[in-house]
Amino acid sequence: KNAIDSIALNVDLPLEYGDLKFISGYLNYGYDELCDCDFTAADLIEYQSNEAYEQFSQEIRYTSSTGDFIDFIVGAYYQKDQLDFIDYVAILEDSALEETLSFIFKEADEESISDLVGVSTPRNFNVDSELFAAFGQATLHFSDSTRLILGLRESKVIKTGARELNYAEQDLTTALDEERWDRINYIFNIALRVNPHNSVSKRKEKRTSWAAIIEQDINEDYMLYLSAVNGFKGGGFDTRSNNPNNVNNLADKEGRRLNDGIVPANFSVGTFEFEDEEALAYELGLKARIGDRAEINTAYFYTDIEGLQLSVFDGGVGFNVSNAGQATTQGLEIESRFSLSENWLLTASLAWMQFEYKDYTDGLCTSSDLLVMNDRVAPNYLVKDETTQPLNCKLVFIPVPGSDSQIETPQADLTGETNQYVANYSGALSLEYQNNINDKLLFKGGIDINFTDEYNTAQNLDPALQQDGYEVYNIRLALIDNVSEKWEIALIGRNITDEKIISYANDVPLSTNLFGTKTSYGFVQRTESWALQGKYNF
């Protein structure tokens, strides 16, 4: 369930030498989700979340009148927002997890496992942030055909975040008694990689972004441009991690920090605070008009990324946001429009893209590799597969913040690899036709084709979860009132060849580390669909 309220107010004040604009905005939304997120036929765990967000923004912008040599824009921007997020994982009364864990953890006492039933893990997360920014842009007209555009933005962000996770009865409010809490803590840590914790932090960022673009009109039909742009995506706080980033943030039954530096068995280092992502992008492009019938735009881009922000599955029932080091992406894009005749219009686009991790040594291992390494990852309950060899995964020791200890964890070195969803090429082709049937009716029809090369749908680039290349065909046939333009009726067909496309895939939570199996799930995009659409303007 999702509800959104949005209000915007724009005020323009014409002045003698320019225009002053005030832009005010307010947004809030509420989002509720209930998910059977164990992705199995059995009732194991239930996940529910409630999210509430509120934002206010105010911008003041002055735009100068068109000058002979220089035009400029200067302004200031302020934004204040608040996010409150509450979620929980619950072991329902009729859950099959008790029987499953009793079989797997033969060494654990039955009372500890039966204590899981009816328990939830309520998590409360909130973050308040304020953004202050000043910006300016100037266009220098060296001649009628040569322009230099320079932009600068100075930003200051203040964020305060807090996340608390603990155990409670299924009603989310009733606390567990001390002995049961201790037994629950052991099983949740070992089986689900969940540890009670209480994390609070405040971060301040000051960043400068800039842009430089030079444009050259070759003639009235051709324009060449070259740009360099530096930008950033601010750091923040991780909503969904199930473990603290510092062992001293582990919490007791009352939610108080332990601060004892002791590392629990099978402890997984989570995340709470992540850093900025910064990008420096270059682009070289040509915009061309060929006579009165065709337009072709081409562009080559190259981007360096530092501290790429990724949300990575933790192998249990959560995700961790982290910075993946350095990456580069480059590509070539071509867009075109051709007026074939008075009634026919053809549009086409083609993109080639390449992505490479330059430094990413702590990636997510595939389940196949983990199963091969099971004699060290989970010797108590995984079955070793002697026929498979680990490809790109190794066990490394990482320090546990807040202690003198290290833990052994599997990591994949993805340096030199591509990224999730990156296809070598993709494109689209569209053909449209329109003509008057008579004095009262206009017919508009079109077919478009979207195509792509193969790409990987999983964060760990598991070869078994590769999506093959495909083409999707869509059509739209419409009759339009050609007199008053009050009504329109259309037949719409989407994915009319019924292509099966996986939009996202991952390992099933608990499957590898708990059940010792390679099991995956995926989301299928909407298959063939047809609709009759009507529109009437009153």
Coordinates of C-alpha atoms in Angstrom, one line a residue:
K1 CA 0.0 0.0 0.0
N2 CA 1.4 3.4 -1.0
A3 CA -0.1 6.9 -0.4
I4 CA 1.6 10.1 -1.6
D5 CA 0.8 13.8 -1.0
S6 CA 2.6 16.4 -2.9
I7 CA 2.3 20.2 -3.1
A8 CA 4.4 22.6 -5.2
L9 CA 4.3 26.4 -5.5
N10 CA 6.2 28.4 -8.1
V11 CA 6.3 32.2 -7.9
D12 CA 7.9 34.3 -10.8
L13 CA 8.8 37.9 -10.3
P14 CA 10.0 39.6 -13.5
L15 CA 12.7 42.2 -12.7
E16 CA 14.4 44.9 -14.9
Y17 CA 17.4 42.8 -15.7
G18 CA 16.2 39.2 -15.1
D19 CA 13.7 37.0 -13.4
L20 CA 13.5 36.0 -9.8
K21 CA 11.8 32.6 -9.0
F22 CA 10.7 31.0 -5.7
I23 CA 10.0 27.3 -5.8
S24 CA 8.5 25.7 -2.8
G25 CA 7.8 22.0 -2.4
Y26 CA 6.2 19.6 0.1
L27 CA 6.0 15.8 -0.1
N28 CA 5.0 13.0 2.2
Y29 CA 4.3 9.4 1.6
G30 CA 3.5 6.3 3.5
Y31 CA 4.4 2.8 2.3
D32 CA 3.3 -0.5 3.8
E33 CA 4.6 -3.9 2.7
L34 CA 3.9 -7.5 3.7
C35 CA 6.2 -10.0 2.1
D36 CA 6.6 -13.8 2.2
C37 CA 10.3 -13.2 1.9
D38 CA 11.7 -16.7 2.5
F39 CA 10.6 -17.4 -1.1
T40 CA 9.7 -21.0 -0.3
A41 CA 6.5 -23.0 -0.5
A42 CA 6.7 -23.5 3.3
D43 CA 5.7 -21.0 5.9
L44 CA 9.0 -20.1 7.5
I45 CA 9.2 -16.4 8.1
E46 CA 7.1 -13.3 7.5
Y47 CA 8.4 -9.8 6.7
Q48 CA 6.4 -6.6 7.2
S49 CA 7.6 -2.9 6.9
N50 CA 6.0 0.5 7.4
E51 CA 7.7 3.5 6.0
A52 CA 6.8 7.2 6.4
Y53 CA 8.7 10.1 4.7
E54 CA 8.2 13.9 4.8
Q55 CA 10.1 16.5 2.9
F56 CA 10.1 20.3 2.6
S57 CA 12.2 22.2 0.1
Q58 CA 12.7 25.9 -0.9
E59 CA 14.7 27.2 -3.8
I60 CA 15.4 30.8 -4.7
R61 CA 16.8 31.4 -8.2
Y62 CA 17.7 34.5 -10.2
T63 CA 18.1 34.2 -14.0
S64 CA 19.7 37.1 -15.8
S65 CA 18.3 38.6 -19.0
T66 CA 20.0 37.4 -22.2
G67 CA 23.2 39.4 -22.6
D68 CA 25.6 39.9 -25.4
F69 CA 28.4 38.0 -23.7
I70 CA 27.3 36.4 -20.5
D71 CA 24.1 34.9 -19.1
F72 CA 24.0 33.5 -15.6
I73 CA 21.8 31.8 -13.0
V74 CA 22.5 32.0 -9.2
G75 CA 20.5 30.6 -6.4
A76 CA 20.2 28.8 -3.1
Y77 CA 18.4 25.6 -2.1
Y78 CA 17.3 24.3 1.3
Q79 CA 15.8 20.9 2.0
K80 CA 14.7 19.3 5.3
D81 CA 13.4 15.7 5.4
Q82 CA 12.6 12.9 7.8
L83 CA 12.3 9.2 7.3
D84 CA 10.8 6.8 9.8
F85 CA 11.1 3.1 9.0
I86 CA 9.7 0.2 11.1
D87 CA 9.9 -3.4 10.1
Y88 CA 10.1 -6.9 11.5
V89 CA 10.8 -10.5 10.7
A90 CA 8.4 -12.8 12.5
I91 CA 8.5 -16.6 13.1
L92 CA 4.8 -17.3 12.9
E93 CA 2.9 -19.8 15.1
D94 CA 2.5 -22.2 12.2
S95 CA 6.0 -21.8 10.9
A96 CA 7.9 -24.9 9.6
L97 CA 11.2 -23.3 10.7
E98 CA 11.1 -25.0 14.1
E99 CA 11.1 -28.5 12.6
T100 CA 13.7 -27.5 10.0
L101 CA 16.1 -26.1 12.5
S102 CA 15.6 -29.1 14.8
F103 CA 16.8 -31.3 11.9
I104 CA 19.8 -29.0 11.0
F105 CA 21.0 -28.1 14.5
K106 CA 21.0 -31.5 16.1
E107 CA 23.4 -30.2 18.7
A108 CA 21.1 -27.4 19.9
D109 CA 18.6 -28.2 22.6
E110 CA 14.9 -28.4 21.5
E111 CA 13.8 -25.7 24.0
S112 CA 16.0 -23.1 22.3
I113 CA 14.6 -23.9 18.9
S114 CA 11.0 -24.1 20.0
D115 CA 11.4 -20.6 21.6
L116 CA 11.7 -19.2 18.1
V117 CA 8.0 -19.7 17.4
G118 CA 6.0 -16.5 17.9
V119 CA 9.0 -14.3 18.0
S120 CA 9.6 -11.1 16.0
T121 CA 12.5 -8.8 15.4
P122 CA 11.2 -5.3 15.4
R123 CA 13.5 -2.7 14.0
N124 CA 13.1 1.1 14.3
F125 CA 15.1 3.3 12.0
N126 CA 14.9 7.0 11.5
V127 CA 17.1 9.7 9.9
D128 CA 16.7 13.4 9.9
S129 CA 18.6 15.5 7.3
E130 CA 19.1 19.1 6.2
L131 CA 20.7 20.2 3.0
F132 CA 22.0 23.7 2.3
A133 CA 23.3 24.6 -1.2
A134 CA 24.4 27.6 -3.2
F135 CA 24.8 27.3 -6.9
G136 CA 25.6 29.3 -10.0
Q137 CA 25.9 28.8 -13.7
A138 CA 27.2 31.2 -16.4
T139 CA 27.1 30.9 -20.2
L140 CA 29.9 32.8 -22.0
H141 CA 29.0 33.6 -25.6
F142 CA 32.4 33.9 -27.3
S143 CA 30.6 34.2 -30.6
D144 CA 27.3 33.4 -32.2
S145 CA 28.5 29.9 -32.6
T146 CA 30.7 29.2 -29.6
R147 CA 29.6 29.0 -26.0
L148 CA 31.2 27.9 -22.7
I149 CA 28.9 26.9 -19.8
L150 CA 30.4 26.8 -16.3
G151 CA 28.5 25.6 -13.3
L152 CA 29.4 25.4 -9.6
R153 CA 27.4 24.1 -6.6
E154 CA 28.5 24.1 -2.9
S155 CA 26.5 21.7 -0.7
K156 CA 26.4 21.1 3.1
V157 CA 24.4 18.1 4.4
I158 CA 23.8 17.3 8.1
K159 CA 22.3 13.9 8.8
T160 CA 21.4 12.2 12.1
G161 CA 20.5 8.5 12.0
A162 CA 19.5 5.8 14.5
R163 CA 18.7 2.1 14.2
E164 CA 17.6 -0.2 16.9
L165 CA 16.8 -3.9 16.5
N166 CA 15.7 -6.4 19.2
Y167 CA 13.5 -9.4 20.0
A168 CA 9.9 -9.3 21.1
E169 CA 6.7 -11.4 21.0
Q170 CA 4.8 -11.5 17.7
D171 CA 2.8 -8.4 18.9
L172 CA 6.1 -6.4 18.5
T173 CA 5.7 -4.9 22.0
T174 CA 5.8 -7.6 24.6
A175 CA 9.4 -8.2 25.8
L176 CA 10.9 -11.7 26.2
D177 CA 12.1 -13.0 29.6
E178 CA 15.8 -13.0 30.1
E179 CA 16.4 -16.8 29.7
R180 CA 14.3 -17.0 26.5
W181 CA 16.0 -13.9 25.1
D182 CA 19.4 -15.5 25.5
R183 CA 18.3 -18.7 23.8
I184 CA 16.6 -16.7 21.0
N185 CA 19.8 -14.6 20.5
Y186 CA 21.9 -17.7 20.0
I187 CA 19.6 -19.2 17.4
F188 CA 18.9 -16.0 15.5
N189 CA 22.6 -15.2 15.3
I190 CA 23.6 -18.7 14.1
A191 CA 20.7 -19.4 11.8
L192 CA 19.5 -16.0 10.5
R193 CA 22.5 -13.8 11.0
V194 CA 20.5 -11.3 13.1
N195 CA 22.0 -9.6 16.2
P196 CA 20.2 -7.1 18.5
H197 CA 21.9 -3.7 18.3
N198 CA 21.5 0.0 18.9
S199 CA 23.4 2.3 16.5
V200 CA 23.3 6.2 16.5
S201 CA 25.4 8.6 14.6
K202 CA 25.6 12.0 13.0
R203 CA 27.4 13.0 9.9
K204 CA 28.3 16.3 8.2
E205 CA 29.3 16.6 4.6
K206 CA 30.6 19.6 2.6
R207 CA 31.0 18.9 -1.1
T208 CA 31.6 20.9 -4.3
S209 CA 30.2 19.9 -7.6
W210 CA 31.1 21.5 -10.9
A211 CA 30.4 21.4 -14.6
A212 CA 32.2 22.7 -17.7
I213 CA 30.5 22.4 -21.2
I214 CA 31.7 23.9 -24.5
E215 CA 29.3 24.0 -27.4
Q216 CA 30.3 24.7 -31.0
D217 CA 27.7 25.3 -33.8
I218 CA 29.3 24.0 -36.9
N219 CA 26.5 25.4 -38.9
E220 CA 22.7 25.8 -38.4
D221 CA 22.2 22.1 -38.6
Y222 CA 25.1 20.6 -36.6
M223 CA 26.2 21.3 -33.0
L224 CA 29.3 19.7 -31.3
Y225 CA 29.7 19.7 -27.6
L226 CA 32.2 18.4 -25.0
S227 CA 31.5 18.3 -21.2
A228 CA 33.1 17.4 -18.0
V229 CA 30.9 17.1 -14.9
N230 CA 31.7 16.2 -11.3
G231 CA 29.0 15.1 -8.9
F232 CA 28.3 13.1 -5.9
K233 CA 25.7 11.0 -4.1
G234 CA 25.8 11.7 -0.4
G235 CA 26.6 9.1 2.2
G236 CA 24.0 8.1 4.8
F237 CA 22.7 5.4 7.1
D238 CA 21.7 1.8 6.2
T239 CA 18.1 1.0 6.9
R240 CA 18.0 -2.8 6.4
S241 CA 21.3 -4.2 7.8
N242 CA 20.6 -6.8 10.5
N243 CA 24.0 -6.4 12.3
P244 CA 25.9 -3.4 13.7
N245 CA 29.1 -2.1 12.1
N246 CA 30.7 -2.0 15.6
V247 CA 30.6 -4.9 18.1
N248 CA 30.2 -2.4 20.9
N249 CA 26.8 -1.4 19.5
L250 CA 25.4 -4.9 20.2
A251 CA 22.4 -4.5 22.6
D252 CA 21.0 -6.4 25.5
K253 CA 17.3 -7.3 26.2
E254 CA 16.6 -3.7 27.2
G255 CA 18.2 -2.2 24.1
R256 CA 21.2 -0.9 26.0
R257 CA 24.6 -1.2 24.3
L258 CA 26.9 -3.9 25.6
N259 CA 30.2 -2.1 25.0
D260 CA 32.1 -5.2 26.1
G261 CA 34.1 -5.9 22.9
I262 CA 33.1 -9.5 22.9
V263 CA 32.4 -11.0 19.5
P264 CA 29.5 -13.6 19.4
A265 CA 29.9 -16.9 17.6
N266 CA 29.2 -16.6 13.8
F267 CA 29.0 -12.8 14.1
S268 CA 28.6 -11.0 10.8
V269 CA 29.8 -7.4 10.5
G270 CA 26.9 -5.3 9.3
T271 CA 26.7 -1.7 8.1
F272 CA 25.2 1.4 9.6
E273 CA 27.0 4.4 8.0
F274 CA 28.2 4.5 4.4
E275 CA 30.2 7.1 2.6
D276 CA 29.8 9.3 -0.4
E277 CA 29.8 8.1 -4.0
E278 CA 31.6 10.5 -6.3
A279 CA 31.6 10.5 -10.1
L280 CA 33.6 12.4 -12.8
A281 CA 31.8 12.1 -16.2
Y282 CA 33.0 13.2 -19.6
E283 CA 30.8 13.3 -22.7
L284 CA 31.5 14.1 -26.4
G285 CA 28.4 14.5 -28.6
L286 CA 27.0 15.7 -31.9
K287 CA 23.5 16.9 -32.6
A288 CA 22.6 17.0 -36.2
R289 CA 19.6 17.9 -38.3
I290 CA 19.5 16.5 -41.9
G291 CA 17.2 18.6 -44.0
D292 CA 13.6 18.8 -42.8
R293 CA 13.1 15.1 -42.3
A294 CA 15.8 13.7 -40.0
E295 CA 17.5 14.3 -36.7
I296 CA 20.5 12.2 -35.4
N297 CA 22.1 12.7 -32.0
T298 CA 25.2 10.8 -31.0
A299 CA 27.2 10.8 -27.7
Y300 CA 30.2 9.0 -26.2
F301 CA 30.5 9.1 -22.4
Y302 CA 33.1 7.9 -19.9
T303 CA 32.6 8.0 -16.1
D304 CA 35.0 7.4 -13.2
I305 CA 33.2 6.4 -10.0
E306 CA 34.8 6.4 -6.5
G307 CA 33.0 4.7 -3.6
L308 CA 30.2 3.1 -5.6
Q309 CA 27.2 2.5 -3.3
L310 CA 25.8 -1.0 -3.4
S311 CA 23.2 -2.8 -1.4
V312 CA 24.4 -6.4 -1.0
F313 CA 22.5 -9.5 0.3
D314 CA 24.1 -10.8 3.5
G315 CA 23.3 -14.5 3.0
G316 CA 20.7 -14.5 5.8
V317 CA 17.6 -12.4 5.7
G318 CA 19.0 -8.9 5.2
F319 CA 21.0 -6.5 3.0
N320 CA 24.1 -4.3 3.7
V321 CA 24.8 -1.0 2.0
S322 CA 28.5 -0.5 1.4
N323 CA 31.0 1.3 -0.9
A324 CA 32.5 -0.8 -3.6
G325 CA 35.7 1.1 -4.3
Q326 CA 36.4 2.3 -7.9
A327 CA 34.5 1.6 -11.1
T328 CA 34.4 2.9 -14.6
T329 CA 31.6 2.9 -17.2
Q330 CA 31.6 4.0 -20.8
G331 CA 29.3 3.9 -23.7
L332 CA 28.1 5.2 -27.1
E333 CA 24.5 6.3 -27.7
I334 CA 22.8 7.1 -31.0
E335 CA 19.2 8.5 -31.2
S336 CA 17.4 9.3 -34.5
R337 CA 14.1 10.5 -35.9
F338 CA 13.1 10.1 -39.5
S339 CA 10.0 11.6 -41.1
L340 CA 9.5 9.1 -43.9
S341 CA 6.5 10.9 -45.3
E342 CA 3.6 13.1 -44.1
N343 CA 2.1 10.1 -42.4
W344 CA 5.0 7.9 -41.3
L345 CA 7.6 8.6 -38.5
L346 CA 10.5 6.3 -37.7
T347 CA 12.5 6.6 -34.5
A348 CA 15.5 4.5 -33.5
S349 CA 18.1 4.3 -30.8
L350 CA 21.1 2.1 -30.1
A351 CA 23.4 2.1 -27.1
W352 CA 26.7 0.3 -26.4
M353 CA 27.8 0.1 -22.8
Q354 CA 30.7 -1.3 -20.8
F355 CA 31.1 -1.3 -17.0
E356 CA 34.2 -2.5 -15.1
Y357 CA 35.0 -2.7 -11.4
K358 CA 38.5 -1.3 -11.0
D359 CA 38.7 -2.2 -7.3
Y360 CA 36.1 -4.4 -5.6
T361 CA 37.6 -7.2 -3.6
D362 CA 34.8 -7.7 -1.0
G363 CA 32.0 -8.8 -3.3
L364 CA 29.3 -11.4 -2.7
C365 CA 30.2 -15.0 -3.5
T366 CA 27.9 -17.2 -5.5
S367 CA 26.0 -20.0 -3.7
S368 CA 27.9 -22.6 -5.9
D369 CA 31.2 -21.4 -4.5
L370 CA 30.0 -21.3 -1.0
L371 CA 28.8 -24.9 -1.2
V372 CA 32.2 -26.0 -2.4
M373 CA 33.8 -24.1 0.6
N374 CA 31.2 -25.6 3.0
D375 CA 33.8 -27.5 5.1
R376 CA 35.0 -24.2 6.4
V377 CA 31.9 -22.0 6.0
A378 CA 29.4 -24.2 7.7
P379 CA 30.8 -27.6 8.6
N380 CA 27.8 -28.6 10.8
Y381 CA 25.1 -28.9 8.2
L382 CA 26.2 -28.3 4.6
V383 CA 26.9 -31.1 2.1
K384 CA 30.1 -30.7 0.2
D385 CA 29.9 -30.9 -3.6
E386 CA 33.2 -32.4 -4.8
T387 CA 32.3 -31.9 -8.5
T388 CA 32.4 -28.1 -8.4
Q389 CA 35.4 -25.8 -7.9
P390 CA 35.2 -22.3 -6.4
L391 CA 35.7 -19.8 -9.1
N392 CA 36.2 -16.4 -7.6
C393 CA 35.6 -16.7 -3.8
K394 CA 38.0 -17.0 -0.9
L395 CA 37.9 -16.9 2.9
V396 CA 39.5 -13.8 4.3
F397 CA 39.9 -12.4 7.8
I398 CA 38.4 -9.0 8.4
P399 CA 38.7 -7.0 11.6
V400 CA 35.7 -6.5 13.9
P401 CA 35.4 -2.8 14.8
G402 CA 35.3 -2.3 18.5
S403 CA 37.3 -5.3 19.3
D404 CA 40.7 -6.9 18.8
S405 CA 39.2 -9.9 17.0
Q406 CA 38.9 -10.9 13.4
I407 CA 36.3 -13.0 11.7
E408 CA 36.6 -15.3 8.7
T409 CA 34.2 -14.4 5.9
P410 CA 33.8 -15.5 2.3
Q411 CA 34.4 -12.7 -0.2
A412 CA 34.6 -12.6 -4.0
D413 CA 37.1 -10.4 -5.9
L414 CA 35.0 -8.8 -8.6
T415 CA 37.8 -6.5 -9.8
G416 CA 37.6 -6.5 -13.6
E417 CA 34.1 -7.8 -13.7
T418 CA 31.0 -6.0 -15.0
N419 CA 27.9 -5.0 -12.9
Q420 CA 24.4 -6.3 -12.5
Y421 CA 22.0 -5.3 -15.4
V422 CA 24.7 -4.1 -17.7
A423 CA 24.1 -5.3 -21.3
N424 CA 26.7 -4.8 -24.0
Y425 CA 24.1 -3.3 -26.3
S426 CA 20.4 -2.3 -26.2
G427 CA 18.1 -0.2 -28.3
A428 CA 14.6 0.5 -29.5
L429 CA 12.9 0.9 -32.9
S430 CA 9.5 2.6 -33.3
L431 CA 7.3 3.1 -36.4
E432 CA 4.2 5.4 -36.2
Y433 CA 1.5 6.1 -38.7
Q434 CA -1.3 8.6 -38.6
N435 CA -4.0 9.7 -41.1
N436 CA -7.5 11.0 -41.2
I437 CA -10.1 8.4 -41.8
N438 CA -12.6 11.1 -42.6
D439 CA -13.4 14.6 -41.5
K440 CA -14.3 13.4 -38.0
L441 CA -11.9 10.6 -37.2
L442 CA -8.1 10.4 -36.9
F443 CA -6.3 7.1 -36.8
K444 CA -2.9 6.8 -35.0
G445 CA -1.1 3.5 -34.9
G446 CA 2.4 2.4 -33.9
I447 CA 4.6 -0.6 -33.2
D448 CA 7.8 -0.4 -31.1
I449 CA 10.5 -2.9 -30.4
N450 CA 12.8 -2.8 -27.4
F451 CA 15.8 -5.1 -27.5
T452 CA 18.8 -5.9 -25.4
D453 CA 21.8 -8.2 -25.2
E454 CA 22.2 -10.6 -22.3
Y455 CA 22.9 -9.3 -18.8
N456 CA 23.1 -10.7 -15.3
T457 CA 20.2 -10.2 -12.9
A458 CA 22.0 -11.0 -9.6
Q459 CA 24.3 -8.9 -7.5
N460 CA 26.9 -11.7 -7.3
L461 CA 26.9 -12.1 -11.1
D462 CA 26.0 -15.8 -10.7
P463 CA 26.2 -17.3 -14.3
A464 CA 23.2 -19.4 -13.5
L465 CA 21.1 -16.2 -13.2
Q466 CA 22.1 -14.7 -16.5
Q467 CA 19.2 -13.2 -18.5
D468 CA 19.4 -14.0 -22.2
G469 CA 19.0 -11.2 -24.8
Y470 CA 15.4 -10.5 -25.9
E471 CA 13.1 -8.3 -28.0
V472 CA 9.8 -6.9 -26.7
Y473 CA 7.1 -5.9 -29.1
N474 CA 4.4 -3.4 -28.2
I475 CA 1.5 -1.9 -30.3
R476 CA -1.0 0.9 -30.0
L477 CA -3.9 1.5 -32.3
A478 CA -6.1 4.6 -31.6
L479 CA -9.1 6.4 -33.0
I480 CA -9.3 10.1 -32.1
D481 CA -12.1 12.7 -32.3
N482 CA -10.6 15.0 -35.0
V483 CA -13.1 17.8 -34.6
S484 CA -13.3 18.7 -30.9
E485 CA -10.4 16.4 -29.8
K486 CA -12.6 15.5 -26.8
W487 CA -12.3 11.7 -26.9
E488 CA -9.9 8.9 -27.8
I489 CA -10.1 5.2 -27.7
A490 CA -7.1 2.9 -28.1
L491 CA -6.2 -0.8 -28.2
I492 CA -2.8 -1.4 -26.4
G493 CA -0.7 -4.5 -26.5
R494 CA 2.4 -5.0 -24.4
N495 CA 5.0 -7.7 -24.9
I496 CA 2.7 -9.3 -27.5
T497 CA 5.1 -12.2 -28.2
D498 CA 4.9 -13.1 -24.5
E499 CA 8.6 -12.9 -23.8
K500 CA 9.7 -14.2 -20.3
I501 CA 12.0 -11.7 -18.7
I502 CA 13.6 -11.9 -15.3
S503 CA 14.0 -8.4 -13.9
Y504 CA 15.8 -9.4 -10.6
A505 CA 17.2 -12.6 -9.1
N506 CA 19.0 -13.6 -6.0
D507 CA 19.7 -16.6 -3.7
V508 CA 16.8 -17.6 -1.6
P509 CA 17.3 -16.4 2.0
L510 CA 18.7 -19.2 4.2
S511 CA 19.1 -21.6 1.4
T512 CA 22.9 -21.8 1.1
N513 CA 24.1 -21.1 4.6
L514 CA 21.3 -22.8 6.4
F515 CA 19.8 -25.6 4.2
G516 CA 22.9 -26.3 2.1
T517 CA 21.2 -26.0 -1.3
K518 CA 21.6 -23.8 -4.3
T519 CA 18.1 -22.2 -4.7
S520 CA 17.3 -19.0 -6.4
Y521 CA 14.3 -16.8 -6.9
G522 CA 13.5 -14.1 -9.5
F523 CA 10.8 -11.6 -10.4
V524 CA 9.3 -11.9 -13.9
Q525 CA 8.3 -8.8 -15.7
R526 CA 4.7 -8.5 -17.0
T527 CA 4.1 -11.0 -19.8
E528 CA 1.7 -10.5 -22.7
S529 CA -1.1 -8.1 -21.8
W530 CA -3.8 -6.3 -23.7
A531 CA -5.9 -3.3 -22.7
L532 CA -8.7 -1.1 -24.1
Q533 CA -8.0 2.5 -23.2
G534 CA -10.5 5.4 -23.3
K535 CA -10.0 9.1 -22.7
Y536 CA -12.6 11.9 -22.6
N537 CA -11.8 15.6 -22.0
F538 CA -14.7 17.4 -20.3

